[in-house]
XYZ file of C-alpha atoms in Angstrom:
571
model
C 28.538 30.790 23.275
C 27.962 29.812 19.657
C 31.324 29.362 18.018
C 30.051 30.179 14.533
C 28.893 33.557 13.294
C 27.619 33.819 9.736
C 26.884 36.950 7.771
C 26.310 37.508 4.092
C 26.999 40.380 1.734
C 25.170 40.511 -1.559
C 26.589 43.725 -3.032
C 26.277 43.306 -6.815
C 26.776 39.557 -7.360
C 29.456 38.917 -4.749
C 28.441 36.813 -1.781
C 30.488 36.631 1.400
C 30.155 34.209 4.289
C 31.947 34.999 7.542
C 32.487 31.851 9.613
C 34.164 31.659 13.014
C 35.437 28.080 13.084
C 36.631 26.265 16.199
C 40.211 25.089 16.345
C 40.777 21.859 14.389
C 37.540 22.244 12.440
C 36.991 20.772 8.992
C 34.913 22.666 6.430
C 33.234 20.819 3.560
C 32.071 22.988 0.693
C 30.683 22.052 -2.740
C 30.908 24.369 -5.742
C 30.951 24.488 -9.523
C 31.286 27.014 -12.333
C 28.041 28.610 -13.478
C 28.879 28.284 -17.178
C 31.395 26.339 -19.232
C 33.014 29.476 -20.695
C 33.778 31.130 -17.334
C 35.915 29.802 -14.511
C 34.415 29.728 -11.046
C 36.326 30.507 -7.873
C 35.995 30.719 -4.111
C 38.529 32.619 -1.995
C 39.423 32.046 1.664
C 40.612 34.964 3.767
C 41.569 35.159 7.457
C 42.795 37.996 9.676
C 46.245 37.370 8.178
C 44.960 37.894 4.661
C 43.998 35.705 1.753
C 45.294 32.186 2.267
C 43.655 30.174 -0.476
C 41.478 30.051 -3.549
C 39.589 27.208 -5.180
C 39.200 27.306 -8.952
C 36.558 25.223 -10.743
C 35.879 24.763 -14.435
C 33.181 22.075 -14.261
C 29.783 23.465 -15.168
C 27.639 20.390 -15.631
C 24.214 20.693 -14.043
C 24.993 17.988 -11.486
C 28.758 18.239 -11.077
C 29.406 20.006 -7.800
C 32.852 19.107 -6.434
C 33.737 18.899 -2.751
C 36.670 20.718 -1.169
C 38.057 20.167 2.332
C 39.365 23.122 4.320
C 41.100 22.581 7.659
C 41.763 25.093 10.419
C 40.089 27.437 12.842
C 39.369 31.095 13.538
C 37.476 33.703 11.571
C 37.369 32.882 7.863
C 35.777 34.864 5.064
C 34.487 32.889 2.092
C 33.857 35.001 -0.980
C 32.562 34.146 -4.444
C 30.821 35.796 -7.390
C 27.404 34.258 -7.974
C 27.624 35.204 -11.655
C 30.575 32.827 -12.015
C 30.302 30.330 -9.163
C 27.536 28.274 -7.623
C 28.004 27.060 -4.039
C 25.587 24.284 -3.141
C 26.361 23.148 0.420
C 28.803 24.149 3.142
C 29.106 22.712 6.639
C 31.809 22.334 9.273
C 32.552 19.882 12.041
C 35.288 18.946 14.452
C 36.322 15.302 13.864
C 37.200 14.724 17.521
C 33.608 15.196 18.721
C 31.398 15.167 15.615
C 29.610 11.993 16.774
C 28.439 13.963 19.824
C 27.884 17.363 18.206
C 27.089 16.682 14.539
C 27.755 19.039 11.654
C 26.910 22.750 11.521
C 25.352 23.713 8.170
C 26.312 27.243 7.170
C 24.948 27.377 3.629
C 22.529 25.595 1.328
C 21.049 26.686 -1.972
C 17.268 27.239 -1.866
C 16.882 24.391 -4.384
C 18.216 21.827 -1.919
C 17.179 23.290 1.437
C 15.298 21.146 3.950
C 11.693 22.177 4.723
C 11.032 24.120 7.923
C 8.498 21.990 9.811
C 7.995 23.062 13.449
C 7.452 20.000 15.602
C 8.094 17.578 12.739
C 9.545 14.364 14.121
C 10.337 12.140 11.125
C 13.939 11.857 10.036
C 14.836 14.119 7.121
C 18.251 14.993 5.671
C 19.701 18.442 6.410
C 19.690 19.207 2.689
C 18.998 17.509 -0.632
C 17.356 14.276 -1.746
C 17.015 11.062 0.271
C 15.683 7.581 -0.436
C 16.567 4.088 0.878
C 17.913 3.568 4.400
C 21.358 1.912 4.321
C 23.665 0.373 6.926
C 21.073 0.683 9.685
C 22.603 -0.631 12.904
C 24.128 -0.007 16.309
C 27.839 0.749 16.140
C 30.093 2.099 18.875
C 27.142 1.824 21.261
C 24.806 4.088 19.253
C 22.272 3.673 16.449
C 23.551 4.826 13.058
C 21.465 5.492 9.975
C 22.987 5.798 6.515
C 20.821 6.616 3.521
C 20.787 7.157 -0.219
C 21.518 10.830 -0.714
C 22.119 13.566 -3.258
C 23.137 16.839 -1.655
C 22.530 19.377 -4.393
C 18.839 19.210 -5.191
C 15.529 17.613 -4.248
C 15.646 15.207 -7.186
C 17.276 11.795 -7.404
C 20.757 12.043 -8.896
C 24.245 10.593 -8.419
C 24.023 8.619 -5.184
C 26.109 9.195 -2.040
C 25.543 7.875 1.470
C 24.274 10.414 3.991
C 24.755 9.643 7.673
C 23.245 10.392 11.096
C 23.651 9.089 14.648
C 21.168 8.888 17.521
C 20.686 7.673 21.051
C 17.010 6.675 20.729
C 16.274 6.239 16.966
C 14.241 9.464 16.989
C 16.560 12.374 17.732
C 19.318 12.350 15.151
C 22.543 14.304 14.732
C 23.539 14.849 11.123
C 27.080 13.762 10.262
C 29.378 14.431 7.275
C 28.649 12.714 3.982
C 29.926 9.196 4.589
C 30.394 7.579 1.186
C 31.072 9.188 -2.166
C 30.637 7.849 -5.704
C 33.771 6.724 -7.525
C 35.899 9.119 -9.557
C 34.682 7.329 -12.697
C 31.168 8.548 -11.954
C 32.247 11.948 -10.645
C 34.146 12.582 -13.873
C 31.175 11.522 -16.001
C 28.005 13.013 -14.508
C 26.085 11.883 -17.602
C 26.656 8.304 -16.405
C 24.037 8.369 -13.671
C 24.626 5.993 -10.806
C 26.842 6.163 -7.760
C 26.980 4.424 -4.393
C 23.656 2.592 -4.223
C 22.030 0.808 -1.295
C 23.676 -1.637 1.091
C 24.347 -2.563 4.690
C 26.967 -2.422 7.446
C 28.468 -4.752 10.051
C 30.877 -4.115 12.953
C 34.556 -4.780 12.296
C 35.301 -8.055 14.096
C 38.881 -7.188 15.062
C 38.569 -3.610 16.270
C 36.408 -0.483 16.386
C 34.639 0.669 13.269
C 32.412 -0.784 10.576
C 32.533 -2.467 7.200
C 29.949 -1.306 4.671
C 28.713 -3.132 1.595
C 27.089 -1.334 -1.301
C 26.196 -1.519 -4.963
C 28.054 0.701 -7.384
C 26.056 1.540 -10.478
C 27.493 3.066 -13.632
C 24.891 3.501 -16.317
C 25.719 1.659 -19.555
C 28.899 0.120 -18.116
C 29.737 -3.184 -19.801
C 29.330 -5.984 -19.012
C 27.939 -5.078 -15.573
C 26.079 -1.895 -14.652
C 25.853 -2.959 -10.998
C 28.674 -4.506 -8.964
C 29.243 -4.975 -5.222
C 31.877 -3.089 -3.231
C 33.017 -2.926 0.383
C 34.801 -0.262 2.433
C 35.702 0.222 6.082
C 35.596 3.134 8.502
C 37.497 3.063 11.765
C 36.205 6.429 12.988
C 32.535 6.030 11.899
C 32.804 9.397 10.153
C 33.852 8.667 6.575
C 34.413 5.498 4.563
C 37.839 4.605 3.252
C 38.848 3.245 -0.136
C 36.260 0.853 -1.579
C 37.196 -2.520 -3.060
C 35.221 -4.677 -5.481
C 34.058 -7.975 -3.961
C 31.532 -9.154 -6.560
C 32.490 -7.889 -10.039
C 29.765 -9.789 -11.898
C 26.448 -11.572 -11.498
C 26.369 -15.335 -11.049
C 26.515 -17.052 -14.425
C 23.840 -19.163 -16.097
C 21.060 -17.953 -13.771
C 19.007 -16.085 -16.379
C 19.499 -12.753 -14.556
C 18.896 -9.263 -15.895
C 21.376 -6.438 -15.202
C 19.638 -5.888 -11.838
C 22.102 -6.977 -9.132
C 21.991 -4.810 -6.058
C 21.341 -3.950 -2.391
C 23.746 -6.259 -0.485
C 22.456 -7.113 2.984
C 25.107 -8.828 5.118
C 24.324 -10.724 8.336
C 25.581 -13.665 10.393
C 23.916 -16.956 9.499
C 22.967 -19.808 11.847
C 26.152 -21.680 10.843
C 28.341 -18.778 11.976
C 29.223 -17.670 8.425
C 28.605 -14.253 6.985
C 25.745 -14.291 4.488
C 24.808 -11.762 1.806
C 21.433 -11.235 0.164
C 21.138 -9.438 -3.173
C 18.083 -8.422 -5.175
C 17.792 -9.225 -8.867
C 15.432 -10.301 -11.636
C 15.400 -13.491 -13.675
C 13.319 -15.080 -16.386
C 11.328 -16.657 -13.499
C 10.538 -13.305 -11.815
C 12.094 -11.200 -9.080
C 14.733 -13.125 -7.136
C 16.757 -12.895 -3.950
C 20.287 -14.271 -4.343
C 22.276 -15.778 -1.468
C 26.064 -15.596 -1.052
C 28.323 -16.629 1.830
C 31.969 -16.376 2.906
C 34.233 -18.202 5.336
C 36.256 -14.997 5.825
C 35.473 -13.877 9.392
C 36.047 -10.238 8.353
C 33.614 -10.549 5.383
C 36.179 -8.660 3.284
C 36.282 -11.257 0.494
C 35.890 -14.861 -0.498
C 32.205 -14.510 -1.329
C 30.680 -17.469 -3.176
C 27.251 -17.890 -4.726
C 24.942 -20.313 -2.914
C 21.754 -20.003 -4.977
C 18.363 -18.341 -5.310
C 16.848 -17.961 -1.866
C 13.448 -16.767 -3.099
C 11.593 -16.245 -6.382
C 8.659 -13.820 -6.746
C 6.314 -14.410 -9.693
C 3.319 -12.284 -8.606
C 2.202 -8.673 -9.086
C 4.159 -8.049 -12.341
C 7.297 -7.657 -10.237
C 10.501 -6.898 -12.109
C 13.432 -6.864 -9.665
C 13.264 -7.786 -5.999
C 14.890 -4.993 -3.973
C 16.337 -4.305 -0.540
C 16.068 -7.808 0.973
C 16.816 -8.402 4.653
C 16.611 -11.509 6.825
C 16.692 -11.744 10.609
C 15.759 -14.163 13.433
C 12.624 -13.365 15.427
C 11.717 -15.788 18.210
C 15.010 -17.325 19.316
C 18.720 -17.549 18.739
C 19.951 -17.560 15.162
C 21.719 -20.849 15.876
C 18.536 -22.634 16.989
C 16.960 -24.557 14.062
C 13.494 -23.985 15.549
C 13.879 -20.190 15.383
C 11.661 -18.441 12.854
C 13.177 -15.785 10.579
C 11.581 -12.878 8.723
C 12.542 -12.347 5.089
C 11.512 -8.815 4.055
C 11.805 -7.497 0.494
C 10.436 -4.892 -1.894
C 8.774 -5.716 -5.210
C 9.865 -3.158 -7.793
C 7.136 -2.088 -10.279
C 4.699 -4.506 -8.652
C 0.967 -3.754 -8.706
C -1.818 -5.408 -6.767
C -4.637 -5.812 -9.326
C -7.324 -5.747 -6.637
C -6.289 -2.475 -4.978
C -4.067 -0.830 -7.667
C -1.375 -0.233 -5.060
C 2.166 -0.324 -6.442
C 5.635 -1.261 -5.179
C 4.530 -3.612 -2.436
C 6.751 -4.837 0.394
C 6.393 -8.419 1.593
C 7.404 -10.197 4.796
C 7.755 -13.991 4.753
C 8.097 -15.887 8.030
C 9.839 -19.252 8.068
C 13.027 -21.153 8.834
C 16.539 -20.430 7.555
C 19.305 -23.020 7.863
C 22.050 -20.893 6.327
C 21.504 -22.054 2.758
C 17.743 -22.270 2.207
C 14.595 -20.551 3.450
C 11.404 -22.545 4.083
C 8.356 -20.279 4.210
C 5.668 -20.896 6.822
C 3.452 -17.959 5.832
C 3.668 -14.511 4.263
C 1.980 -11.171 4.814
C 2.263 -7.705 3.417
C 4.475 -5.505 5.548
C 2.431 -2.323 5.067
C -0.975 -1.827 3.449
C -0.198 1.840 2.720
C 2.914 0.928 0.646
C 4.852 4.093 1.591
C 7.191 2.074 3.781
C 9.597 0.985 1.067
C 13.210 -0.261 1.049
C 12.678 -1.389 4.639
C 15.905 -2.371 6.412
C 16.150 -4.065 9.814
C 18.811 -5.444 12.132
C 19.078 -7.169 15.511
C 19.721 -4.640 18.269
C 20.585 -7.164 20.940
C 17.588 -9.485 21.000
C 15.202 -6.911 19.464
C 14.634 -6.518 15.732
C 14.451 -2.835 14.709
C 13.660 -1.563 11.216
C 13.029 1.642 9.287
C 11.795 2.415 5.778
C 11.707 5.151 3.170
C 8.444 7.055 3.625
C 7.669 6.968 -0.102
C 7.894 4.600 -3.051
C 8.728 4.810 -6.727
C 5.087 5.070 -7.750
C 5.188 8.742 -6.695
C 8.868 9.639 -6.599
C 11.047 9.936 -9.681
C 14.204 11.552 -11.075
C 12.285 14.383 -12.770
C 10.387 15.925 -9.842
C 11.344 17.722 -6.629
C 10.501 15.252 -3.880
C 11.652 15.977 -0.320
C 11.059 12.810 1.674
C 11.409 11.339 5.137
C 11.998 8.020 6.850
C 9.186 6.188 8.609
C 8.974 5.953 12.352
C 11.359 3.159 13.410
C 9.526 -0.058 14.198
C 10.043 -3.268 16.116
C 9.598 -6.550 14.265
C 8.203 -9.347 16.398
C 6.134 -12.509 16.365
C 3.067 -12.466 18.599
C -0.154 -14.406 18.438
C 1.039 -16.267 15.351
C 1.462 -13.126 13.234
C 4.240 -10.706 12.397
C 3.780 -7.327 14.082
C 5.634 -4.058 13.462
C 4.648 -1.593 16.214
C 6.511 1.698 16.684
C 9.533 1.581 18.951
C 8.928 2.252 22.644
C 10.721 5.643 22.682
C 8.005 6.995 20.349
C 6.040 7.817 23.509
C 8.738 10.359 24.369
C 7.502 12.467 21.443
C 4.342 13.324 23.361
C 4.215 16.931 24.458
C 0.871 18.497 25.322
C -2.271 16.369 25.665
C -4.839 17.991 23.410
C -7.861 15.881 24.284
C -9.118 12.879 26.234
C -12.907 13.321 26.089
C -14.088 15.190 22.985
C -12.844 12.773 20.301
C -14.542 9.840 22.026
C -17.748 11.887 22.197
C -17.737 12.504 18.433
C -16.642 16.140 18.653
C -14.031 17.863 16.501
C -10.582 18.204 18.046
C -8.359 20.916 16.604
C -4.655 20.132 16.189
C -1.974 22.627 17.128
C 0.407 21.684 14.305
C 1.010 18.993 11.735
C 2.502 16.682 14.381
C 0.071 14.660 16.499
C -0.719 11.201 17.827
C -4.287 9.882 18.066
C -5.069 6.809 20.184
C -8.414 5.175 20.690
C -9.728 1.806 21.777
C -12.992 0.177 20.840
C -15.027 -1.962 23.202
C -15.414 -4.628 20.523
C -12.879 -5.560 17.858
C -13.971 -4.709 14.335
C -16.576 -2.090 15.285
C -17.054 0.195 12.250
C -15.774 3.763 12.686
C -14.555 6.694 10.654
C -11.803 9.094 11.707
C -12.047 12.216 9.555
C -8.848 14.260 9.248
C -9.226 17.804 7.962
C -6.490 18.455 5.383
C -6.672 21.453 3.002
C -5.748 19.485 -0.136
C -6.653 15.827 0.458
C -9.748 14.000 1.620
C -8.030 12.067 4.373
C -9.117 9.643 7.039
C -8.971 6.187 8.616
C -11.991 3.891 8.770
C -13.142 0.316 9.293
C -15.998 -1.313 7.403
C -17.023 -4.857 6.475
C -14.026 -5.099 4.112
C -11.312 -4.154 6.575
C -9.146 -1.263 7.775
C -8.649 1.604 5.325
C -6.626 4.765 4.879
C -8.692 7.207 2.833
C -6.491 9.354 0.578
C -8.373 11.121 -2.205
C -7.090 14.107 -4.186
C -9.657 16.055 -6.197
C -8.966 15.888 -9.912
C -6.258 13.233 -9.547
C -8.372 10.288 -10.616
C -9.255 7.201 -8.621
C -6.992 6.590 -5.665
C -5.623 3.090 -4.977
C -7.406 1.216 -2.210
C -5.174 1.426 0.855
C -6.822 -1.393 2.767
C -5.926 -4.276 5.067
C -8.626 -6.739 4.026
C -10.198 -8.680 6.868
C -8.688 -6.484 9.577
C -10.895 -6.148 12.667
C -8.857 -3.910 14.952
C -9.635 -3.031 18.538
C -6.886 -0.507 19.340
C -5.655 2.194 16.958
C -2.558 4.346 17.227
C -2.232 6.954 14.472
C 0.781 9.221 13.952
C 0.319 12.408 11.932
C 3.148 14.576 10.682
C 3.684 17.122 7.948
C 3.287 15.065 4.774
C 2.475 11.651 6.285
C 0.116 9.401 8.216
C 1.084 6.121 9.902
C -1.591 3.765 11.251
C -0.716 1.037 13.783
C -3.588 -1.263 14.687
C -3.500 -3.818 17.525
C 0.176 -3.353 18.394
C 1.330 -3.401 14.780
C -0.760 -6.357 13.589
C -1.901 -4.150 10.695
C 0.236 -1.160 9.685
C -0.450 1.418 6.987
C 1.926 4.211 5.980
C 0.904 6.901 3.496
C 2.827 9.897 2.260
C 0.750 13.054 1.727
C 1.921 15.397 -0.991
C 3.187 18.728 0.358
C 3.573 19.875 3.939
C 0.189 21.377 4.760
C -0.720 20.333 8.320
C -3.806 18.320 9.226
C -6.012 20.806 11.040
C -8.440 18.702 13.058
C -9.801 15.226 13.740
C -13.313 13.889 14.280
C -14.256 10.306 15.174
C -17.639 8.835 14.221
C -18.604 5.468 15.739
C -21.716 3.766 17.164
C -22.830 5.169 20.511
C -20.921 3.700 23.436
C -18.457 1.791 21.230
C -15.358 3.889 21.998
C -13.770 2.828 25.287
C -11.284 5.728 25.404
C -9.502 8.189 23.133
C -6.650 10.650 23.541
C -4.913 13.126 21.267
C -1.344 14.329 21.825
C 0.650 17.107 20.207
C 4.060 15.675 19.281
C 7.493 17.228 19.087
C 11.099 16.134 19.159
């Protein structure tokens, strides 16, 4: 039986939530005063009467404050909406939250998650989300942390959200993991918070160590510094300590100094990559430590990479991982993946590109063999990957800063998780194997190949087709109510068509020279992901809004389609 019953009373302006909490539950609730001249309050009442009241005087637009309530049984929460704004409330039991997740009992309409039946991309339970952080397997299970603001659908003071999974697809939402410092909480006008970073297992016991950038706007002399914190229970981070209080000197760096990615190098030492900008262009900085816990002792090694193309300002979200052998083998190739902030490809007008360089890493320098773009759709940004055993797994933010911004409501998702592998002399990023478990009902296996229209049951579908000859021209038309949408191949390459009437010329989302034979296309509310030839060419494009794609029609030369299937997807 459900242990939580929730009702609401809206007589006049008083709102009441009745919550039946399990024994030993913890309730997290965020509130603030509605106006600066009136105090806000929230009262807690049980069968034994009123047992507590929270008073708040903060009324800043962004300054919701969290309160922790412990206990069980039937509790009545009561507040006057004319005086008090309650943003988010959820409960959990610490003993089993990794297995059961949190139970959300209240969100404001302004920060509520969209209701998308069958939608299968990761989304937060409430609020804003951007970069994936601390992606890894800890305690035997995949964990995903992410940049998060709970109280609206716009970027704001950054926290770390958190979720856990067994297959990278079906996630349980967990309590907010990492909070901004009191300095930022006390000064909401100083935008910043706990920015992006990474996580490693604790070497001497259960738990993790996280690394992140703290930003405080206009702080002198450094707006961005690097911090670390640990968590033994994988539920919430402990006290954070500064490990890099300033940028390396005499390197010509701007104030950009962020996104620590920590990993074990081929020499057995912990390494850290950081993104920055210099008078040469965007740069990736390399640090290392002899401390086996990675808690301190970090020293600057040098600039691992410099990016001078595409009008790039800062390099962001770098990661580096071995691909075709052991990290300790000098013959092993590594992939260096990084985002190019404010970059623009002059040929296609696409912005905020993500690059993947393949080469050799000896612990102190990276020698590039070749480079390719990670995603020709560009909405696979802030990509973060790690080694899950001998398999590289990564995930990205299904958006980029060309569309998103602090002044617009922008509910976003993460991409499908992907493998990163070398095959046939190229880097491939196909979807993870468990993605096949999303398939529910088969919608078609004959009509699409015959050039007929196939209607889709919802916004969640997978389309697969194989051509008899690689590079055969085709056009897959996708019926969307607001966007001219499709996938096609011509003499130039593989394209995603995304044209919005009245919005001006769209960038060219194209993989030039691509001659694919096998296409695998994932559709969801607000996105399309194209995987060609087992991830040889990958394009990810966010679609504004959540209107579902209604049908698909494939046009190709007679007899050129070997087979085609369409699946309805669901979690």
